[in-house]
Amino acid sequence: MPRLGQLKRVQDGFTLLELLVVMVIIGLLVGYVGPKYFAQIGKSEVKAAKAQIDALGKALDQYRLDTGHYPNTEQGLSALVTKPANEAKWEGPYLTKSVPSDPWGRPYIYKNPGEHGDYDLLSYGKDGQLGGTGDAVDIVNW
């Protein structure tokens, strides 16, 4: 029987097997949660683009109320911030900041006259190309 001072030292720490089990559990959690998290990021970018298009649409409507017409395609959305030449009734700026880019860093596309209404305002989404689904869907004002 060992004496009090002669007790065998107990090793503190984890075995390799315990560490591997914990790593597998963490890997499974990341594999399950990661895709759901990144899918939410894509959805939030689409929602942000829809909100920006809505805000730009309201600014364009205010421009039309003041001037009697929407800016033409050449003037573009910049007419909401800086007065176009020969626009006597312009009462802007109609945006408090500069015209925003879409959430993917590309400019919004503005056409007047539009094919779907008085004007067309759109973003091609994440892929930057016409058409698409999911977070690559086109975000439009019509």
mmCIF file of C-alpha atoms in Angstrom:
data_model
loop_
_atom_site.group_PDB
_atom_site.id
_atom_site.type_symbol
_atom_site.label_atom_id
_atom_site.label_comp_id
_atom_site.label_asym_id
_atom_site.label_seq_id
_atom_site.Cartn_x
_atom_site.Cartn_y
_atom_site.Cartn_z
ATOM 1 C CA MET A 1 0.000 0.000 0.000
ATOM 2 C CA PRO A 2 1.536 3.340 -1.110
ATOM 3 C CA ARG A 3 1.998 6.051 1.431
ATOM 4 C CA LEU A 4 0.389 9.431 1.099
ATOM 5 C CA GLY A 5 3.458 11.046 -0.466
ATOM 6 C CA GLN A 6 4.039 8.135 -2.834
ATOM 7 C CA LEU A 7 0.758 8.201 -4.779
ATOM 8 C CA LYS A 8 1.084 7.644 -8.498
ATOM 9 C CA ARG A 9 0.677 10.876 -10.486
ATOM 10 C CA VAL A 10 -2.521 11.009 -12.491
ATOM 11 C CA GLN A 11 -2.048 12.342 -16.035
ATOM 12 C CA ASP A 12 -4.279 15.323 -16.813
ATOM 13 C CA GLY A 13 -5.483 15.940 -20.384
ATOM 14 C CA PHE A 14 -7.427 14.229 -23.141
ATOM 15 C CA THR A 15 -6.684 11.116 -25.087
ATOM 16 C CA LEU A 16 -6.354 11.205 -28.839
ATOM 17 C CA LEU A 17 -9.659 9.352 -29.180
ATOM 18 C CA GLU A 18 -11.497 11.949 -27.086
ATOM 19 C CA LEU A 19 -10.063 14.770 -29.207
ATOM 20 C CA LEU A 20 -11.098 13.005 -32.416
ATOM 21 C CA VAL A 21 -14.661 12.523 -31.139
ATOM 22 C CA VAL A 22 -14.926 16.228 -30.258
ATOM 23 C CA MET A 23 -13.541 17.217 -33.677
ATOM 24 C CA VAL A 24 -16.086 14.984 -35.438
ATOM 25 C CA ILE A 25 -18.935 16.529 -33.433
ATOM 26 C CA ILE A 26 -17.741 20.052 -34.256
ATOM 27 C CA GLY A 27 -17.410 19.095 -37.938
ATOM 28 C CA LEU A 28 -20.978 17.761 -37.993
ATOM 29 C CA LEU A 29 -22.298 20.941 -36.385
ATOM 30 C CA VAL A 30 -20.444 23.156 -38.866
ATOM 31 C CA GLY A 31 -21.661 21.004 -41.759
ATOM 32 C CA TYR A 32 -25.247 21.382 -40.595
ATOM 33 C CA VAL A 33 -25.272 25.043 -39.509
ATOM 34 C CA GLY A 34 -22.891 26.492 -42.141
ATOM 35 C CA PRO A 35 -25.109 26.050 -45.220
ATOM 36 C CA LYS A 36 -28.149 27.421 -43.389
ATOM 37 C CA TYR A 37 -26.148 30.467 -42.269
ATOM 38 C CA PHE A 38 -24.822 31.260 -45.740
ATOM 39 C CA ALA A 39 -28.282 30.770 -47.265
ATOM 40 C CA GLN A 40 -29.549 33.489 -44.911
ATOM 41 C CA ILE A 41 -26.833 35.864 -46.114
ATOM 42 C CA GLY A 42 -28.012 35.395 -49.717
ATOM 43 C CA LYS A 43 -31.607 36.074 -48.687
ATOM 44 C CA SER A 44 -30.628 39.257 -46.873
ATOM 45 C CA GLU A 45 -28.830 40.606 -49.961
ATOM 46 C CA VAL A 46 -31.964 40.017 -52.058
ATOM 47 C CA LYS A 47 -34.092 41.763 -49.413
ATOM 48 C CA ALA A 48 -31.664 44.693 -49.338
ATOM 49 C CA ALA A 49 -31.826 45.021 -53.142
ATOM 50 C CA LYS A 50 -35.644 44.989 -53.036
ATOM 51 C CA ALA A 51 -35.621 47.708 -50.371
ATOM 52 C CA GLN A 52 -33.176 49.848 -52.364
ATOM 53 C CA ILE A 53 -35.233 49.483 -55.556
ATOM 54 C CA ASP A 54 -38.329 50.494 -53.604
ATOM 55 C CA ALA A 55 -36.544 53.577 -52.196
ATOM 56 C CA LEU A 56 -35.194 54.516 -55.638
ATOM 57 C CA GLY A 57 -38.708 54.110 -57.056
ATOM 58 C CA LYS A 58 -40.084 56.542 -54.482
ATOM 59 C CA ALA A 59 -37.339 59.047 -55.299
ATOM 60 C CA LEU A 60 -38.117 58.670 -59.023
ATOM 61 C CA ASP A 61 -41.818 59.288 -58.300
ATOM 62 C CA GLN A 62 -40.936 62.473 -56.398
ATOM 63 C CA TYR A 63 -38.756 63.582 -59.327
ATOM 64 C CA ARG A 64 -41.717 63.022 -61.674
ATOM 65 C CA LEU A 65 -44.061 65.004 -59.415
ATOM 66 C CA ASP A 66 -41.687 67.964 -59.504
ATOM 67 C CA THR A 67 -40.646 67.886 -63.162
ATOM 68 C CA GLY A 68 -43.616 66.206 -64.850
ATOM 69 C CA HIS A 69 -41.555 63.286 -66.181
ATOM 70 C CA TYR A 70 -39.068 60.634 -65.122
ATOM 71 C CA PRO A 71 -35.393 61.119 -65.979
ATOM 72 C CA ASN A 72 -34.475 59.601 -69.329
ATOM 73 C CA THR A 73 -32.076 56.694 -69.659
ATOM 74 C CA GLU A 74 -29.130 58.958 -70.461
ATOM 75 C CA GLN A 75 -29.695 61.059 -67.328
ATOM 76 C CA GLY A 76 -30.117 57.870 -65.327
ATOM 77 C CA LEU A 77 -30.432 57.657 -61.582
ATOM 78 C CA SER A 78 -27.803 60.355 -61.109
ATOM 79 C CA ALA A 79 -30.577 62.863 -61.944
ATOM 80 C CA LEU A 80 -31.914 62.104 -58.466
ATOM 81 C CA VAL A 81 -28.775 63.609 -56.905
ATOM 82 C CA THR A 82 -27.495 66.237 -59.342
ATOM 83 C CA LYS A 83 -29.637 68.611 -61.374
ATOM 84 C CA PRO A 84 -29.726 67.708 -65.063
ATOM 85 C CA ALA A 85 -29.034 70.460 -67.563
ATOM 86 C CA ASN A 86 -32.162 72.301 -68.773
ATOM 87 C CA GLU A 87 -34.362 70.954 -65.948
ATOM 88 C CA ALA A 88 -35.992 74.107 -64.574
ATOM 89 C CA LYS A 89 -38.456 72.422 -62.185
ATOM 90 C CA TRP A 90 -35.903 70.150 -60.486
ATOM 91 C CA GLU A 91 -36.286 70.473 -56.675
ATOM 92 C CA GLY A 92 -33.791 67.803 -55.573
ATOM 93 C CA PRO A 93 -31.703 66.185 -54.488
ATOM 94 C CA TYR A 94 -34.171 63.347 -54.123
ATOM 95 C CA LEU A 95 -31.709 61.068 -52.334
ATOM 96 C CA THR A 96 -29.835 62.045 -49.173
ATOM 97 C CA LYS A 97 -26.724 60.175 -50.333
ATOM 98 C CA SER A 98 -25.315 59.164 -53.704
ATOM 99 C CA VAL A 99 -27.085 56.529 -55.775
ATOM 100 C CA PRO A 100 -26.278 53.186 -54.133
ATOM 101 C CA SER A 101 -24.855 50.162 -55.886
ATOM 102 C CA ASP A 102 -26.728 46.898 -55.532
ATOM 103 C CA PRO A 103 -25.630 44.595 -52.663
ATOM 104 C CA TRP A 104 -23.194 42.856 -55.045
ATOM 105 C CA GLY A 105 -21.402 46.111 -55.918
ATOM 106 C CA ARG A 106 -22.879 46.691 -59.376
ATOM 107 C CA PRO A 107 -24.945 49.709 -60.455
ATOM 108 C CA TYR A 108 -28.706 49.378 -60.785
ATOM 109 C CA ILE A 109 -30.011 49.312 -64.352
ATOM 110 C CA TYR A 110 -32.445 52.093 -65.197
ATOM 111 C CA LYS A 111 -34.348 52.402 -68.489
ATOM 112 C CA ASN A 112 -36.858 55.043 -69.478
ATOM 113 C CA PRO A 113 -39.050 54.365 -71.282
ATOM 114 C CA GLY A 114 -39.358 50.936 -69.738
ATOM 115 C CA GLU A 115 -40.577 47.706 -71.265
ATOM 116 C CA HIS A 116 -42.700 46.859 -68.200
ATOM 117 C CA GLY A 117 -43.921 50.301 -67.109
ATOM 118 C CA ASP A 118 -43.007 53.970 -67.194
ATOM 119 C CA TYR A 119 -39.455 52.937 -66.313
ATOM 120 C CA ASP A 120 -37.566 49.728 -65.585
ATOM 121 C CA LEU A 121 -35.287 49.522 -62.567
ATOM 122 C CA LEU A 122 -33.449 46.286 -61.859
ATOM 123 C CA SER A 123 -30.459 44.425 -60.529
ATOM 124 C CA TYR A 124 -29.251 41.191 -62.105
ATOM 125 C CA GLY A 125 -28.621 39.694 -58.666
ATOM 126 C CA LYS A 126 -25.601 37.816 -57.418
ATOM 127 C CA ASP A 127 -24.589 36.331 -60.794
ATOM 128 C CA GLY A 128 -24.763 39.699 -62.594
ATOM 129 C CA GLN A 129 -26.567 38.134 -65.554
ATOM 130 C CA LEU A 130 -30.125 38.232 -66.833
ATOM 131 C CA GLY A 131 -32.288 35.506 -65.292
ATOM 132 C CA GLY A 132 -31.470 33.227 -62.414
ATOM 133 C CA THR A 133 -32.961 31.624 -59.341
ATOM 134 C CA GLY A 134 -32.323 31.762 -55.605
ATOM 135 C CA ASP A 135 -29.905 34.531 -54.655
ATOM 136 C CA ALA A 136 -29.002 34.935 -58.353
ATOM 137 C CA VAL A 137 -32.567 35.996 -59.193
ATOM 138 C CA ASP A 138 -33.114 39.336 -60.932
ATOM 139 C CA ILE A 139 -34.621 41.952 -58.607
ATOM 140 C CA VAL A 140 -36.998 44.237 -60.517
ATOM 141 C CA ASN A 141 -39.507 47.032 -59.889
ATOM 142 C CA TRP A 142 -42.364 45.435 -61.820
#
